[in-house]
């Protein structure tokens, strides 16, 4: 891998992290020179990073207008959650079958930290939620599937940062995680799959409602 490619990968990760942290909300113009200055690099890796983000639908690039952070709409939500609804049960089934006591303790520790994080701090909360699900996914043997899933989650976290989590949904997330942990402890694959399906569906429904409400207010 060349130095330029390494630089582009690093800038890609930093732009994505800033989008996910709400630094660049949907609709924000991303100026190449401004990003190069922000990240202390030249414009070449910035342009390459923006092309990668364009390919993933995170930014749009128009001639004579440059790059803009994509807005999160109902179609984007549908597409992302359809992928997650297919992939999450795939990882959960394997984890439920093979998880060890050490695995469960590590997952419990993430859950404990998540429960101590206020939902108003969405970057921290969603980051911990990603860690919880990624821990489960990484116990699967299929690294290619894990990579595809992680990309979809990163895109979701980045584009949905401006969509708030209701207090009711916050309580449901924590409860659903606990139910999933209980299923893992008894190696109950069927119950674990049912839990994760309900969990992903609930997340999608809540975000859709928030987007619909926002659209009606605009």
GROMACS .gro file of C-alpha atoms in nm:
model
  218
    1UNK     CA    1   0.000   0.000   0.000
    2UNK     CA    2   0.146   0.337  -0.099
    3UNK     CA    3   0.185   0.638   0.129
    4UNK     CA    4  -0.086   0.826  -0.063
    5UNK     CA    5  -0.328   0.536  -0.020
    6UNK     CA    6  -0.251   0.524   0.353
    7UNK     CA    7  -0.309   0.898   0.378
    8UNK     CA    8  -0.642   0.866   0.195
    9UNK     CA    9  -0.757   0.586   0.425
   10UNK     CA   10  -0.667   0.793   0.730
   11UNK     CA   11  -0.846   1.103   0.598
   12UNK     CA   12  -1.146   0.890   0.504
   13UNK     CA   13  -1.169   0.762   0.862
   14UNK     CA   14  -1.132   1.109   1.008
   15UNK     CA   15  -1.397   1.264   0.785
   16UNK     CA   16  -1.633   0.976   0.860
   17UNK     CA   17  -1.567   1.014   1.233
   18UNK     CA   18  -1.640   1.387   1.213
   19UNK     CA   19  -1.964   1.321   1.024
   20UNK     CA   20  -2.059   1.060   1.284
   21UNK     CA   21  -1.981   1.304   1.568
   22UNK     CA   22  -2.205   1.570   1.416
   23UNK     CA   23  -1.924   1.805   1.313
   24UNK     CA   24  -2.049   1.791   0.955
   25UNK     CA   25  -2.430   1.748   0.955
   26UNK     CA   26  -2.626   1.644   0.648
   27UNK     CA   27  -2.617   1.915   0.382
   28UNK     CA   28  -2.278   2.052   0.489
   29UNK     CA   29  -2.044   2.153   0.206
   30UNK     CA   30  -1.706   1.982   0.238
   31UNK     CA   31  -1.439   2.206   0.089
   32UNK     CA   32  -1.125   2.022  -0.013
   33UNK     CA   33  -0.881   2.290   0.097
   34UNK     CA   34  -1.061   2.338   0.427
   35UNK     CA   35  -1.046   1.965   0.500
   36UNK     CA   36  -0.678   1.951   0.401
   37UNK     CA   37  -0.606   2.230   0.648
   38UNK     CA   38  -0.817   2.068   0.922
   39UNK     CA   39  -0.638   1.734   0.892
   40UNK     CA   40  -0.292   1.867   0.813
   41UNK     CA   41  -0.254   1.702   0.475
   42UNK     CA   42  -0.250   1.784   0.103
   43UNK     CA   43  -0.560   1.802  -0.116
   44UNK     CA   44  -0.486   1.475  -0.303
   45UNK     CA   45  -0.572   1.233  -0.018
   46UNK     CA   46  -0.873   1.449   0.070
   47UNK     CA   47  -1.009   1.419  -0.283
   48UNK     CA   48  -0.951   1.043  -0.282
   49UNK     CA   49  -1.123   1.009   0.056
   50UNK     CA   50  -1.423   1.207  -0.068
   51UNK     CA   51  -1.451   0.977  -0.371
   52UNK     CA   52  -1.458   0.677  -0.137
   53UNK     CA   53  -1.730   0.843   0.071
   54UNK     CA   54  -1.921   0.922  -0.246
   55UNK     CA   55  -1.912   0.555  -0.345
   56UNK     CA   56  -2.069   0.465  -0.012
   57UNK     CA   57  -2.341   0.728  -0.044
   58UNK     CA   58  -2.215   0.930   0.253
   59UNK     CA   59  -2.134   1.236   0.043
   60UNK     CA   60  -2.251   1.357  -0.295
   61UNK     CA   61  -2.017   1.525  -0.542
   62UNK     CA   62  -2.152   1.753  -0.814
   63UNK     CA   63  -1.957   1.928  -1.084
   64UNK     CA   64  -1.883   2.291  -0.997
   65UNK     CA   65  -2.040   2.242  -0.653
   66UNK     CA   66  -1.801   2.003  -0.482
   67UNK     CA   67  -1.882   1.757  -0.205
   68UNK     CA   68  -2.179   1.772   0.032
   69UNK     CA   69  -2.268   1.544   0.323
   70UNK     CA   70  -2.569   1.339   0.217
   71UNK     CA   71  -2.902   1.393   0.389
   72UNK     CA   72  -3.058   1.098   0.568
   73UNK     CA   73  -3.399   1.013   0.425
   74UNK     CA   74  -3.653   0.731   0.442
   75UNK     CA   75  -3.507   0.550   0.141
   76UNK     CA   76  -3.157   0.552   0.295
   77UNK     CA   77  -3.302   0.424   0.620
   78UNK     CA   78  -3.491   0.143   0.449
   79UNK     CA   79  -3.189   0.023   0.254
   80UNK     CA   80  -2.955   0.023   0.553
   81UNK     CA   81  -3.193  -0.156   0.786
   82UNK     CA   82  -3.280  -0.421   0.528
   83UNK     CA   83  -2.911  -0.512   0.518
   84UNK     CA   84  -2.883  -0.512   0.898
   85UNK     CA   85  -3.196  -0.725   0.935
   86UNK     CA   86  -3.034  -0.987   0.715
   87UNK     CA   87  -2.689  -0.981   0.872
   88UNK     CA   88  -2.737  -0.933   1.246
   89UNK     CA   89  -2.918  -1.269   1.302
   90UNK     CA   90  -2.636  -1.439   1.107
   91UNK     CA   91  -2.379  -1.321   1.362
   92UNK     CA   92  -2.602  -1.363   1.665
   93UNK     CA   93  -2.678  -1.728   1.589
   94UNK     CA   94  -2.308  -1.817   1.587
   95UNK     CA   95  -2.236  -1.613   1.900
   96UNK     CA   96  -2.524  -1.775   2.090
   97UNK     CA   97  -2.394  -2.118   2.000
   98UNK     CA   98  -2.028  -2.067   2.085
   99UNK     CA   99  -1.988  -1.777   2.331
  100UNK     CA  100  -1.777  -1.836   2.640
  101UNK     CA  101  -1.808  -1.696   2.991
  102UNK     CA  102  -1.521  -1.460   2.906
  103UNK     CA  103  -1.713  -1.338   2.601
  104UNK     CA  104  -2.023  -1.274   2.809
  105UNK     CA  105  -1.829  -1.083   3.073
  106UNK     CA  106  -1.676  -0.860   2.805
  107UNK     CA  107  -2.018  -0.796   2.651
  108UNK     CA  108  -2.166  -0.725   2.995
  109UNK     CA  109  -1.892  -0.468   3.056
  110UNK     CA  110  -1.983  -0.283   2.736
  111UNK     CA  111  -2.350  -0.298   2.832
  112UNK     CA  112  -2.275  -0.160   3.179
  113UNK     CA  113  -2.088   0.133   3.022
  114UNK     CA  114  -2.373   0.189   2.778
  115UNK     CA  115  -2.624   0.206   3.062
  116UNK     CA  116  -2.415   0.475   3.232
  117UNK     CA  117  -2.405   0.691   2.918
  118UNK     CA  118  -2.680   0.953   2.882
  119UNK     CA  119  -2.880   0.916   2.563
  120UNK     CA  120  -2.837   1.290   2.504
  121UNK     CA  121  -2.468   1.222   2.435
  122UNK     CA  122  -2.553   1.050   2.111
  123UNK     CA  123  -2.196   1.016   1.972
  124UNK     CA  124  -2.086   0.834   2.289
  125UNK     CA  125  -2.405   0.630   2.315
  126UNK     CA  126  -2.406   0.515   1.952
  127UNK     CA  127  -2.034   0.444   1.970
  128UNK     CA  128  -2.086   0.208   2.263
  129UNK     CA  129  -2.387   0.050   2.094
  130UNK     CA  130  -2.168  -0.017   1.790
  131UNK     CA  131  -1.904  -0.175   2.017
  132UNK     CA  132  -2.169  -0.405   2.167
  133UNK     CA  133  -2.286  -0.531   1.830
  134UNK     CA  134  -1.937  -0.541   1.680
  135UNK     CA  135  -1.815  -0.763   1.965
  136UNK     CA  136  -2.083  -1.014   1.868
  137UNK     CA  137  -2.008  -0.988   1.496
  138UNK     CA  138  -1.632  -1.031   1.539
  139UNK     CA  139  -1.679  -1.374   1.694
  140UNK     CA  140  -1.799  -1.498   1.354
  141UNK     CA  141  -1.556  -1.666   1.114
  142UNK     CA  142  -1.674  -1.475   0.804
  143UNK     CA  143  -1.452  -1.169   0.796
  144UNK     CA  144  -1.591  -1.056   0.461
  145UNK     CA  145  -1.943  -1.047   0.603
  146UNK     CA  146  -1.818  -0.862   0.911
  147UNK     CA  147  -1.658  -0.598   0.689
  148UNK     CA  148  -1.980  -0.546   0.491
  149UNK     CA  149  -2.185  -0.522   0.810
  150UNK     CA  150  -1.942  -0.280   0.978
  151UNK     CA  151  -1.948  -0.050   0.676
  152UNK     CA  152  -2.329  -0.036   0.685
  153UNK     CA  153  -2.325   0.042   1.057
  154UNK     CA  154  -2.066   0.317   1.009
  155UNK     CA  155  -2.279   0.473   0.736
  156UNK     CA  156  -2.590   0.450   0.953
  157UNK     CA  157  -2.417   0.606   1.254
  158UNK     CA  158  -2.273   0.885   1.041
  159UNK     CA  159  -2.589   0.981   0.852
  160UNK     CA  160  -2.830   0.933   1.144
  161UNK     CA  161  -2.633   1.137   1.398
  162UNK     CA  162  -2.886   1.422   1.380
  163UNK     CA  163  -3.181   1.188   1.445
  164UNK     CA  164  -3.246   1.186   1.823
  165UNK     CA  165  -3.316   0.874   2.025
  166UNK     CA  166  -3.637   0.907   2.224
  167UNK     CA  167  -3.629   0.826   2.595
  168UNK     CA  168  -3.876   0.543   2.535
  169UNK     CA  169  -3.652   0.392   2.266
  170UNK     CA  170  -3.347   0.440   2.487
  171UNK     CA  171  -3.509   0.225   2.758
  172UNK     CA  172  -3.606  -0.035   2.497
  173UNK     CA  173  -3.250  -0.056   2.362
  174UNK     CA  174  -3.107  -0.129   2.705
  175UNK     CA  175  -3.379  -0.384   2.783
  176UNK     CA  176  -3.338  -0.558   2.447
  177UNK     CA  177  -2.963  -0.585   2.501
  178UNK     CA  178  -3.025  -0.745   2.840
  179UNK     CA  179  -3.269  -0.993   2.687
  180UNK     CA  180  -3.009  -1.079   2.425
  181UNK     CA  181  -2.748  -1.135   2.697
  182UNK     CA  182  -2.988  -1.368   2.880
  183UNK     CA  183  -3.038  -1.570   2.561
  184UNK     CA  184  -2.660  -1.592   2.513
  185UNK     CA  185  -2.611  -1.716   2.869
  186UNK     CA  186  -2.835  -2.015   2.801
  187UNK     CA  187  -2.695  -2.062   2.447
  188UNK     CA  188  -3.052  -2.029   2.323
  189UNK     CA  189  -2.998  -1.961   1.952
  190UNK     CA  190  -3.366  -1.937   1.860
  191UNK     CA  191  -3.441  -1.688   2.137
  192UNK     CA  192  -3.130  -1.483   2.054
  193UNK     CA  193  -3.232  -1.459   1.688
  194UNK     CA  194  -3.580  -1.348   1.788
  195UNK     CA  195  -3.431  -1.083   2.018
  196UNK     CA  196  -3.200  -0.937   1.757
  197UNK     CA  197  -3.471  -0.928   1.490
  198UNK     CA  198  -3.699  -0.734   1.725
  199UNK     CA  199  -3.409  -0.508   1.825
  200UNK     CA  200  -3.314  -0.411   1.469
  201UNK     CA  201  -3.679  -0.370   1.369
  202UNK     CA  202  -3.741  -0.143   1.669
  203UNK     CA  203  -3.440   0.075   1.584
  204UNK     CA  204  -3.557   0.110   1.224
  205UNK     CA  205  -3.914   0.192   1.323
  206UNK     CA  206  -3.802   0.458   1.572
  207UNK     CA  207  -3.575   0.630   1.321
  208UNK     CA  208  -3.844   0.620   1.055
  209UNK     CA  209  -4.089   0.787   1.292
  210UNK     CA  210  -3.835   1.056   1.376
  211UNK     CA  211  -3.766   1.125   1.008
  212UNK     CA  212  -4.138   1.134   0.929
  213UNK     CA  213  -4.201   1.380   1.214
  214UNK     CA  214  -3.914   1.600   1.100
  215UNK     CA  215  -4.043   1.598   0.742
  216UNK     CA  216  -4.389   1.705   0.858
  217UNK     CA  217  -4.239   1.993   1.056
  218UNK     CA  218  -4.028   2.119   0.764
   0.00000   0.00000   0.00000
